[in-house]
Short mmCIF file of C-alpha atoms and ligand atoms in Angstrom, two decimals:
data_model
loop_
_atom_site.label_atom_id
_atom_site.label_comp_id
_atom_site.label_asym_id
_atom_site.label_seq_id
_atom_site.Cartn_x
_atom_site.Cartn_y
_atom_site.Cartn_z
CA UNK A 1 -20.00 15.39 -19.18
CA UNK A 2 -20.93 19.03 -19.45
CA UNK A 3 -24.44 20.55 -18.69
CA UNK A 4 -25.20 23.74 -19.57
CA UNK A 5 -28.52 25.47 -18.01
CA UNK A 6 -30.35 28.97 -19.12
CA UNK A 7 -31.52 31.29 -16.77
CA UNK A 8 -34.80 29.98 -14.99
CA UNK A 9 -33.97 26.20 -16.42
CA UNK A 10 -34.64 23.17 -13.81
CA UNK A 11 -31.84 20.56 -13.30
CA UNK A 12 -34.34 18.81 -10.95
CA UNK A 13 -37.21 18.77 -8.97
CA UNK A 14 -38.33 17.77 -5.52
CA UNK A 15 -38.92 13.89 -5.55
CA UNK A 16 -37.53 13.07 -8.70
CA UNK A 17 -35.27 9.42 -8.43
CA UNK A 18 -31.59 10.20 -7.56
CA UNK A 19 -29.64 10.11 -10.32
CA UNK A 20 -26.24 12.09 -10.75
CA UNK A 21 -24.42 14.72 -8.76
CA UNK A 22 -23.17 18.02 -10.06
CA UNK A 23 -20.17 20.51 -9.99
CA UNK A 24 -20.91 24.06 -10.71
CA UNK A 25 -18.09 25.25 -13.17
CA UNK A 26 -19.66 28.51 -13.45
CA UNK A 27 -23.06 30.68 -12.80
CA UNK A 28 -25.11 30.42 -9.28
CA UNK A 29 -28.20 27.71 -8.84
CA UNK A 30 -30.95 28.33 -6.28
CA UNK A 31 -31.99 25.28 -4.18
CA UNK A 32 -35.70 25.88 -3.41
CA UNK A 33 -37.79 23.37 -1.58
CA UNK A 34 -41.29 23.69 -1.39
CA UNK A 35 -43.71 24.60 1.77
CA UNK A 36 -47.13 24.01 1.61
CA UNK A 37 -47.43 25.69 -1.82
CA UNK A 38 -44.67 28.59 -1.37
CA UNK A 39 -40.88 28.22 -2.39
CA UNK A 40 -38.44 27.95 -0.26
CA UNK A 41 -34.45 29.27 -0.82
CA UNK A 42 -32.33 26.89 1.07
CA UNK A 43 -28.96 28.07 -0.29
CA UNK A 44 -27.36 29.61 -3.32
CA UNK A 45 -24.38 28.04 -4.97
CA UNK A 46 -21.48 29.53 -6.95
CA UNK A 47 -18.90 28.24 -9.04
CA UNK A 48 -17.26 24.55 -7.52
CA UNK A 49 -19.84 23.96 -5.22
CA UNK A 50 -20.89 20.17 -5.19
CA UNK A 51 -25.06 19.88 -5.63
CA UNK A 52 -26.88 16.57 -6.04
CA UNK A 53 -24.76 14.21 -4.07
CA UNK A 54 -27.04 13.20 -1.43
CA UNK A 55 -29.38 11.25 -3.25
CA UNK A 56 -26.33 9.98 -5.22
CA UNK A 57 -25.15 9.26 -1.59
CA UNK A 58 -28.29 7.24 0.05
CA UNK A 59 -30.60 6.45 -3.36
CA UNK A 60 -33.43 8.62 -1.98
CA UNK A 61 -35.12 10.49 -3.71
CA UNK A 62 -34.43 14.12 -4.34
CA UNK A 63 -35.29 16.29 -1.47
CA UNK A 64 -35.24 19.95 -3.08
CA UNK A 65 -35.12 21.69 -6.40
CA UNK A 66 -32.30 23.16 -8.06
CA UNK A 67 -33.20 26.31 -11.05
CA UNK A 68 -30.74 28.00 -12.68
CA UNK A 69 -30.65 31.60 -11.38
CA UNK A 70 -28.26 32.88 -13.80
CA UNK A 71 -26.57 30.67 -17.14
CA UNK A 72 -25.00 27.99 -15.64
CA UNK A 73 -22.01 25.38 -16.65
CA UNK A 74 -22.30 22.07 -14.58
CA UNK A 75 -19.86 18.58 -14.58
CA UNK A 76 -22.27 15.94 -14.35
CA UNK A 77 -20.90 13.26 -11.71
CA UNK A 78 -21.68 9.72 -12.67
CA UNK A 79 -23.28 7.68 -9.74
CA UNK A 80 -21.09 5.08 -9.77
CA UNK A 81 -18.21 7.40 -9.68
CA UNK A 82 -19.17 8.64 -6.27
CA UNK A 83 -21.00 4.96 -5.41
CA UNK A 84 -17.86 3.33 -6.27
CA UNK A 85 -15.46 5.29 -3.55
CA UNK A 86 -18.32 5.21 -0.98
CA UNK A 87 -18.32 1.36 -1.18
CA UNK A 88 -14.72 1.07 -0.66
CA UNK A 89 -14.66 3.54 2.03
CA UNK A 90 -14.06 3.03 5.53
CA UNK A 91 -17.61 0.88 7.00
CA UNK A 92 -17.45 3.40 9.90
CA UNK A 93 -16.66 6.41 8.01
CA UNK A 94 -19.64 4.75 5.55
CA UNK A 95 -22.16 4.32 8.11
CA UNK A 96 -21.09 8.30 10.10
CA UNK A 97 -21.79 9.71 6.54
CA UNK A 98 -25.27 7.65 6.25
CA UNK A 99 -25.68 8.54 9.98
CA UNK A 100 -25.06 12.49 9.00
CA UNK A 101 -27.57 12.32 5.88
CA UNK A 102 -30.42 10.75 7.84
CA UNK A 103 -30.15 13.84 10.27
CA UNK A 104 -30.14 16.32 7.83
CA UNK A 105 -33.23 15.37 6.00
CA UNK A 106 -35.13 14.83 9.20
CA UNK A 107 -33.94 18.46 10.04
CA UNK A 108 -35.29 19.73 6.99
CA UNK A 109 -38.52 17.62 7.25
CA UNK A 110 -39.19 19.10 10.56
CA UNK A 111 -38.35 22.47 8.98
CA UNK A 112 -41.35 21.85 6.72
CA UNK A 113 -43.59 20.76 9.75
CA UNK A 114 -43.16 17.09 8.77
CA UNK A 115 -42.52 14.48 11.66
CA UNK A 116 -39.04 13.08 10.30
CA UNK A 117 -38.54 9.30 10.29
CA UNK A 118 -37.51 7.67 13.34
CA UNK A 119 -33.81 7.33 13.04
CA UNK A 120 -32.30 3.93 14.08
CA UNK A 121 -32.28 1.48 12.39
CA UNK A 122 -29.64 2.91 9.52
CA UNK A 123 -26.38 1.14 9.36
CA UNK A 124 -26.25 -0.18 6.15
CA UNK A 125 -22.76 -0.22 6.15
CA UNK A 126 -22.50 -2.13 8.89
CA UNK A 127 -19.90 0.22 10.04
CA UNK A 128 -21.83 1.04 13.83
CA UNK A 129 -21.70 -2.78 14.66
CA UNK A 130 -18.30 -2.35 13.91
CA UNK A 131 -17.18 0.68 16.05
CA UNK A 132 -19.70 -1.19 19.18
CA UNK A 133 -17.34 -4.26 18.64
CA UNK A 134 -14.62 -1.86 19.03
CA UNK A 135 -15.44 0.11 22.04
CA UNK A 136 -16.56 -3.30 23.75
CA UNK A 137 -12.50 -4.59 23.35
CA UNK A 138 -11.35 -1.48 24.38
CA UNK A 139 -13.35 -1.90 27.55
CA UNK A 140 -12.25 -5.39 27.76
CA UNK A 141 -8.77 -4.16 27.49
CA UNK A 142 -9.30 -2.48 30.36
CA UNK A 143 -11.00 -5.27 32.12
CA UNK A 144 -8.77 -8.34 31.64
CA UNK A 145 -11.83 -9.67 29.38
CA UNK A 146 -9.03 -10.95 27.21
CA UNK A 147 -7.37 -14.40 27.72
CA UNK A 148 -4.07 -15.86 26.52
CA UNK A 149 -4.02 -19.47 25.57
CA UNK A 150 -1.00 -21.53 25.23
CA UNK A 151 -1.11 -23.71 22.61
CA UNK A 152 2.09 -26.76 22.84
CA UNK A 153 4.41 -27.31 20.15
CA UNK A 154 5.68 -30.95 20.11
CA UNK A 155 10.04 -31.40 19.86
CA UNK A 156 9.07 -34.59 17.32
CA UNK A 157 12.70 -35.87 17.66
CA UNK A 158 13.11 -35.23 21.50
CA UNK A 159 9.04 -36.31 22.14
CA UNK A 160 8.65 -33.27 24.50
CA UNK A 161 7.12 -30.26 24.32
CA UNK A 162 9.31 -27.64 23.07
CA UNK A 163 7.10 -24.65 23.65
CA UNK A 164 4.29 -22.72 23.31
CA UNK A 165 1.89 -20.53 20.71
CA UNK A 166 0.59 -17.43 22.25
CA UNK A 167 -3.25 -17.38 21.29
CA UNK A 168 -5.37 -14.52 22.46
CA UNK A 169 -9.17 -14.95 23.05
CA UNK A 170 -11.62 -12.43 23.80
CA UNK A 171 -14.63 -13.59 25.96
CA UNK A 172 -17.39 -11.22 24.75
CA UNK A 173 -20.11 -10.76 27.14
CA UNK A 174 -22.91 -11.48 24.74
CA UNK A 175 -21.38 -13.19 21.99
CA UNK A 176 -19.21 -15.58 23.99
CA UNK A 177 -15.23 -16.27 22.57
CA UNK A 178 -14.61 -14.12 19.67
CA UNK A 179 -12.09 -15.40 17.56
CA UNK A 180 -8.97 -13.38 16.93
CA UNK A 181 -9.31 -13.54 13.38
CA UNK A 182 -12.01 -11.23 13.96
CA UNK A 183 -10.97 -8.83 16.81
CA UNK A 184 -7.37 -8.97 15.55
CA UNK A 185 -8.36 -7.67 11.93
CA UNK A 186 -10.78 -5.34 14.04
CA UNK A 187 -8.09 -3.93 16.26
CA UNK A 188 -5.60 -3.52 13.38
CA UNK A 189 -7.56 -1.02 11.51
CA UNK A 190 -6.92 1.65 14.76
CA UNK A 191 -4.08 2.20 17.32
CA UNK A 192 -5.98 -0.65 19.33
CA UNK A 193 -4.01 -3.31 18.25
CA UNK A 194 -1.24 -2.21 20.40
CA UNK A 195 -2.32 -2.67 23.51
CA UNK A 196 -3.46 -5.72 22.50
CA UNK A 197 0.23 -6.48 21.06
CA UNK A 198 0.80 -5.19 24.78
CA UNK A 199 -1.51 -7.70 26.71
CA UNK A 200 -0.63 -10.79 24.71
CA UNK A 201 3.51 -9.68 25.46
CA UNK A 202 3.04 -9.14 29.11
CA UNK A 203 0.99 -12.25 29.73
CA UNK A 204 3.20 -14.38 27.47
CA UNK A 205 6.58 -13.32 29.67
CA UNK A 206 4.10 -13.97 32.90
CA UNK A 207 3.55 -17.22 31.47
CA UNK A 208 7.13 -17.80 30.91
CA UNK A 209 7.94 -17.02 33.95
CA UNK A 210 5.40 -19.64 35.95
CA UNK A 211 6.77 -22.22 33.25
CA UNK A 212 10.82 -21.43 33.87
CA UNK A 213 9.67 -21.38 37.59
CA UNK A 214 8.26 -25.08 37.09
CA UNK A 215 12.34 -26.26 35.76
CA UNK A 216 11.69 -26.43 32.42
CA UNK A 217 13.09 -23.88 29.96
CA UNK A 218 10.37 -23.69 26.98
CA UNK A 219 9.67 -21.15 24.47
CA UNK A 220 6.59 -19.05 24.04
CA UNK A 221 6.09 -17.91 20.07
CA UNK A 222 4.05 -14.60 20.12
CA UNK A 223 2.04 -13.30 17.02
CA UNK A 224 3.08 -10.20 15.37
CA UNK A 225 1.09 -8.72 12.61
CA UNK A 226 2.99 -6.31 9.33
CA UNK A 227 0.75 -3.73 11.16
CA UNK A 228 1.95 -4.39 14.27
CA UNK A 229 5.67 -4.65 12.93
CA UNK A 230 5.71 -0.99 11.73
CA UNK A 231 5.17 0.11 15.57
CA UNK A 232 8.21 1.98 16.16
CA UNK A 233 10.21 0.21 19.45
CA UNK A 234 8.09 -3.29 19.10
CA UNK A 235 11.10 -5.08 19.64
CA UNK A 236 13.03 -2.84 21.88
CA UNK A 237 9.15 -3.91 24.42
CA UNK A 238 9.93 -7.05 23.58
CA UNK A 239 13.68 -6.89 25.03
CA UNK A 240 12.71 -4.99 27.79
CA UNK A 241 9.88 -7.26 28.91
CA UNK A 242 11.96 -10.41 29.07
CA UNK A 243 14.72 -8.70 31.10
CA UNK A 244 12.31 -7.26 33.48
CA UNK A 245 10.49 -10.37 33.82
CA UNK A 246 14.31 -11.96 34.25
CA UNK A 247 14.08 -13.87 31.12
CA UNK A 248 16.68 -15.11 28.62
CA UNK A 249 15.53 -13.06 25.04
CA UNK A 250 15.54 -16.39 23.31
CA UNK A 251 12.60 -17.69 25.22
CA UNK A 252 10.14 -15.54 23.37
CA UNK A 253 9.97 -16.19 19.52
CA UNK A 254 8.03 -13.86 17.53
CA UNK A 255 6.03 -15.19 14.52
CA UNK A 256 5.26 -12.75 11.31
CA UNK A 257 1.66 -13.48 10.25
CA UNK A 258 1.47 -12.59 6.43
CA UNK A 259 -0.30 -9.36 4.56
CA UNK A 260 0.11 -7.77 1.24
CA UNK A 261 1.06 -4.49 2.67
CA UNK A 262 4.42 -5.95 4.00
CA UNK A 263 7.42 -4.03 3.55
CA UNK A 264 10.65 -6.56 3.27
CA UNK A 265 13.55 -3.95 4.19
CA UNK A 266 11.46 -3.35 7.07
CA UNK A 267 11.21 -6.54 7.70
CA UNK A 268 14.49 -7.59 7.23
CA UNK A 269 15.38 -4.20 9.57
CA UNK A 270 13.34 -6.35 12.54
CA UNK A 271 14.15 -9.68 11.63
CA UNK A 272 18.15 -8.20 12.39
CA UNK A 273 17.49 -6.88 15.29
CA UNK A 274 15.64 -9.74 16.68
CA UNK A 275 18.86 -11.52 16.10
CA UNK A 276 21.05 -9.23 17.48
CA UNK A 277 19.03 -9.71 20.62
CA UNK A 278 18.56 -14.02 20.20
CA UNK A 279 15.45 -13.51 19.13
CA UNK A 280 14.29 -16.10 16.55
CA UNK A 281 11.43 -15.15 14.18
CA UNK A 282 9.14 -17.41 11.95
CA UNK A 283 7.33 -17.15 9.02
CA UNK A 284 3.83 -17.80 9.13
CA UNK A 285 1.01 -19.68 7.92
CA UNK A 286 4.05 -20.79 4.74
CA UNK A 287 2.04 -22.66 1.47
CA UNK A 288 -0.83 -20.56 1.33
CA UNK A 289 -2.04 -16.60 1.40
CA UNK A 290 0.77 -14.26 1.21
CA UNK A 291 3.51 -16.18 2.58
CA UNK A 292 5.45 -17.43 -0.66
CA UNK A 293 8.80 -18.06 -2.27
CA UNK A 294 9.78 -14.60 -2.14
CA UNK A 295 9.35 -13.55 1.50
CA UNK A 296 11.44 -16.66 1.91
CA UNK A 297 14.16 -15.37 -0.70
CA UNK A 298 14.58 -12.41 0.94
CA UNK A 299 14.31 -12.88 4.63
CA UNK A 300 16.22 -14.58 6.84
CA UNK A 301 13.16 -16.30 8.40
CA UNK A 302 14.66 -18.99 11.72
CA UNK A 303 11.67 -21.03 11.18
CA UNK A 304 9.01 -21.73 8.91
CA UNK A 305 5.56 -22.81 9.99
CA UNK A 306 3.89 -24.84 7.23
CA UNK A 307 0.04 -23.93 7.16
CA UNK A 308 -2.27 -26.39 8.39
CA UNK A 309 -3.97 -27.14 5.08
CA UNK A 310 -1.11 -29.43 4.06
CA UNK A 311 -1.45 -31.51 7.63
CA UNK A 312 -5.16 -31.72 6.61
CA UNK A 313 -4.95 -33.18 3.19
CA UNK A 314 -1.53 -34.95 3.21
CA UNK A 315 -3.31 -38.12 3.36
CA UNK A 316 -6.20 -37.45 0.99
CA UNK A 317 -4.18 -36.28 -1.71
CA UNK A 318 -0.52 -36.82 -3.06
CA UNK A 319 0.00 -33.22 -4.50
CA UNK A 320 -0.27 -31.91 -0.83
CA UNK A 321 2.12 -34.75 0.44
CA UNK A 322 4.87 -34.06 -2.33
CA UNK A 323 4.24 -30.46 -1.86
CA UNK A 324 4.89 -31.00 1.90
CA UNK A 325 7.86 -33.01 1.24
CA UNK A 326 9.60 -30.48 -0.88
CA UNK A 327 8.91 -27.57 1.08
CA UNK A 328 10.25 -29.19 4.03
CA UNK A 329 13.69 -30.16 2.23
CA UNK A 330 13.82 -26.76 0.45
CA UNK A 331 13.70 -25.17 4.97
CA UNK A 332 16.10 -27.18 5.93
CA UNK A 333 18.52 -26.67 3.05
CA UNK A 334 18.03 -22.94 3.34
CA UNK A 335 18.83 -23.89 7.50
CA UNK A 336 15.40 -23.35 9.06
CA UNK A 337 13.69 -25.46 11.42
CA UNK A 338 10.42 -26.40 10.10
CA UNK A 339 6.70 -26.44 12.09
CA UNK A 340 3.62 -28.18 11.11
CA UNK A 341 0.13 -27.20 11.89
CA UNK A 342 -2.66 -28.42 12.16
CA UNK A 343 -1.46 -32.25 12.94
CA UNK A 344 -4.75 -33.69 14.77
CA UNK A 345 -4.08 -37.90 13.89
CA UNK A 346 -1.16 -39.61 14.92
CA UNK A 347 -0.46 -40.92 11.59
CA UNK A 348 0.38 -37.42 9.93
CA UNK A 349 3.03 -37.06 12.79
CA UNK A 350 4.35 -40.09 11.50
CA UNK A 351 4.72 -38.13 8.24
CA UNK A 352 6.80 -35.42 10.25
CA UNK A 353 8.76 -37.70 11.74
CA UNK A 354 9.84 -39.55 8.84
CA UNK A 355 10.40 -36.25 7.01
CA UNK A 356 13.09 -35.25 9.92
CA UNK A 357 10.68 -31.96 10.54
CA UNK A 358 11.52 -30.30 13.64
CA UNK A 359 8.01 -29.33 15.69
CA UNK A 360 4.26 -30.51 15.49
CA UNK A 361 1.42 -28.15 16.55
CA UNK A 362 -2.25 -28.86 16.57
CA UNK A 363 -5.28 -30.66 18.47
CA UNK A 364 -3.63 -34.11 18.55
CA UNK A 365 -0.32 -32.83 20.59
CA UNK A 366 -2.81 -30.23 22.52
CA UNK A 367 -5.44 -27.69 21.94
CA UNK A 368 -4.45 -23.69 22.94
CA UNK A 369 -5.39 -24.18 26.73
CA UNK A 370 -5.09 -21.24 29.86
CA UNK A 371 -1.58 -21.49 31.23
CA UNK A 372 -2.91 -23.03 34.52
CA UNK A 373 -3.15 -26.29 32.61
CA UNK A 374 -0.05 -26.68 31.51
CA UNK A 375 1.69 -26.09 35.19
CA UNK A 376 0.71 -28.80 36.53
P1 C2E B 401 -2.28 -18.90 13.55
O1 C2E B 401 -1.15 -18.10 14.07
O2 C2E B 401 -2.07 -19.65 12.29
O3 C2E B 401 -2.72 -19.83 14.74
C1 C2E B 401 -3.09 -21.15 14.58
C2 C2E B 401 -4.58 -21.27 14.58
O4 C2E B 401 -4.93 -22.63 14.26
C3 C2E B 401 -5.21 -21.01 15.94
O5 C2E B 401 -6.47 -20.42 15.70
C4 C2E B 401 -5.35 -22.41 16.52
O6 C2E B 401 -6.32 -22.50 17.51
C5 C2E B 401 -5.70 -23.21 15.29
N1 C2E B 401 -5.30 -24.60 15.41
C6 C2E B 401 -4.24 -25.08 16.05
N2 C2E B 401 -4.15 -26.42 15.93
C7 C2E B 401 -5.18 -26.81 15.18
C8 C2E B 401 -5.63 -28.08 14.70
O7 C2E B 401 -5.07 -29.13 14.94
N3 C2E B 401 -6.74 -28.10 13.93
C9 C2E B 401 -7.43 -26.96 13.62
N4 C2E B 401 -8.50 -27.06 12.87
N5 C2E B 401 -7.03 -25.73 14.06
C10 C2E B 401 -5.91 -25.66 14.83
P2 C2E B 401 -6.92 -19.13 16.49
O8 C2E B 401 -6.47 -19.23 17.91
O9 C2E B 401 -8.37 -18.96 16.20
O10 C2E B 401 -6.11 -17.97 15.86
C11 C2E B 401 -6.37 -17.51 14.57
C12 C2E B 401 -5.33 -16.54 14.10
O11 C2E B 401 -5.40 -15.29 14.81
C13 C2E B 401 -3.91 -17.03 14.35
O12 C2E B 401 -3.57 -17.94 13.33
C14 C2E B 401 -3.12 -15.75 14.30
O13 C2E B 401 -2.83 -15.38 12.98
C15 C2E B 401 -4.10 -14.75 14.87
N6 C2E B 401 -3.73 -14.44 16.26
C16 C2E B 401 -3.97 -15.17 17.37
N7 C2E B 401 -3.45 -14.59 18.45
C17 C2E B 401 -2.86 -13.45 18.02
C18 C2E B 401 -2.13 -12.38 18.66
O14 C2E B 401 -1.89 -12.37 19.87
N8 C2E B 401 -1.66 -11.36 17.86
C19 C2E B 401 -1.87 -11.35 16.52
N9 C2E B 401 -1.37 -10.34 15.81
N10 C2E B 401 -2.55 -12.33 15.89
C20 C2E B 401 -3.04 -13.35 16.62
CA1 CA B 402 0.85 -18.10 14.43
CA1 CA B 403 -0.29 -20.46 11.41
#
């Protein structure tokens, strides 16, 4: 919407509620404040200067005047247009800008003689908690204040344990174990996530080692994320870290955990080249979220790890169990092995046995424990 202003005409005053933002098309405004009774000029602005959007930006009220010095032409900015993009923003970037704001309107407070407000206490967005979260994992990085647990994945058919799930645990000083959901989702949003990618590789191929060391030849299935995938040379780590550590490739698995921003010929691109090294790869968390029909269409997944939520209700309700049934016959048609989660009573790995699937993971065949207990 267009404003137009005369000469001398206020678009508003000092202390008036916030209410839209402006762009100057054409003319200059003078933004005056007031000082014990005399005006202030705190700038001039010309043609596509921006005016207006701090209020719009933190809902206080206005903190100067803008007059018309000569005719003026103005796009009036609707709130919620700028509201709208602040709110999906970045929390960080959200809580820097509110961060930013707050300083400036002390500055000019205390340019007035005014004691400006205290300033902690802002973080609306929430983003500061955020970016203390992260600079407490990179210093755990750095510290070995992250843990890999080794959760066992039953061989139903041969009762032993086939392998392991790679499950990485931060020990937070003050908030105790933070779950990876949390951290991992955290980490992912910056480059951090790769040396976490890093820690959870190197300590699964020690891990491997101690367990190959012990006789026994199991697997260890590490994590990857679609954010983690697009790393240039992830796999090419991957290779070299087992032959350093004097590992066959096959003994690490990687499993793809599931977002809408996946790219399937990228994908398929690391899928292939897992393969070319013996490299097996699983899909996910399969039945709910983003792993569906099509990722299994188009991607030539080794294994398919059915999401706990099935193991959980199987018994309580019949769609889950005839869901579960038919997406483990639809695997191992398409040649997959098949993993369920979650299995914590003996009588849903009854269920998997009787349905010919392949592995059972969850608190019943063990809970993700420190590789020291599974050595001995
Ligand atoms: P996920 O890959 O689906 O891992 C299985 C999760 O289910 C684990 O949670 C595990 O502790 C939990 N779980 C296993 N058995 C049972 C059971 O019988 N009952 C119940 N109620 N839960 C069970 P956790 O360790 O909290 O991990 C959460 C998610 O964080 C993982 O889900 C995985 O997506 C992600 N994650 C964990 N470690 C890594 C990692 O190193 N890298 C990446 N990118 N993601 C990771
Ligand atoms: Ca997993
Ligand atoms: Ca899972």
């Amino acid at each position: 919407m267009k404003r137009t202003l005369a000469a001398g005409d206020v678009l508003f005053s000092e202390g008036d509620a916030a209410g839209s933002a402006y762009l100057v098309e054409s003319g200059s405004l003078a933004v005056v404040a007031d000082d014990e009774g005399s005006e202030v000029l705190l700038s001039e602005l010309g043609a596509g200067a921006i005016l207006g959007e701090m209020a719009v930006i933190d809902a206080a009220p206005r903190t100067a005047t803008v007059r018309a010095i000569t005719d003026a032409v103005l796009i009036e900015i609707d709130r919620g247009q700028l509201a709208e993009r602040i709110e999906r923003s970045d929390p960080v970037v959200r809580s820097l800008l509110e961060g930013l704001l707050k300083r400036y309107r002390g500055a000019m407070s205390a340019m007035r003689g005014q004691v400006a407000e205290a300033e902690d206490g802002f973080d609306h967005g929430g983003g500061m908690g955020k970016i203390r979260l992260e600079s407490q994992l990179r210093e755990a990085l750095a510290n070995n204040g992250l843990d890999l647990r080794l959760q066992p994945l039953l061989e139903i058919a041969r009762d032993e344990l086939g392998g392991y799930e790679a499950l990485v645990r931060w020990n937070h000083p003050e908030r105790g174990p933070v779950s990876p959901a949390e951290f991992i989702a955290l980490a992912e949003e910056t480059s951090l996530i790769v040396p976490v990618g890093e820690y959870v590789l190197d300590h699964a191929c020690r891990a491997l080692k101690a367990l190959h060391a012990g006789g026994r030849s199991p697997f260890i299935a590490i994590n990857v994320s679609a954010r983690q995938l697009a790393e240039q040379g992830l796999i090419d780590r991957i290779v070299a870290r087992t032959t350093e550590s004097g590992l066959p490739h096959a003994a690490l698995k990687v499993e793809i955990t599931e977002s809408l921003s996946l790219d399937y010929g990228m994908v398929a691109e690391v899928i292939a080249e897992c393969h070319g090294h013996g490299i097996k790869v699983a899909m996910d968390d399969f039945g709910t979220g983003y792993s569906g029909m099509e990722h299994l269409h188009r991607l030539e997944f080794d294994t398919v790890k059915i999401d706990q939520a099935y193991a959980r209700n199987m018994h309580a309700s019949k769609r889950a169990m005839a869901i579960l049934q038919h997406m483990v016959g639809m695997v191992h048609d398409l040649g997959a092995d098949v993993v369920v989660e979650g299995i914590e009573e003996a009588a849903q790995l009854e269920v998997l046995q009787e349905l010919g699937v392949r592995y059972a993971q969850g608190y019943l065949i063990g809970k993700p424990q420190p590789l020291s207990d599974w050595l001995v």
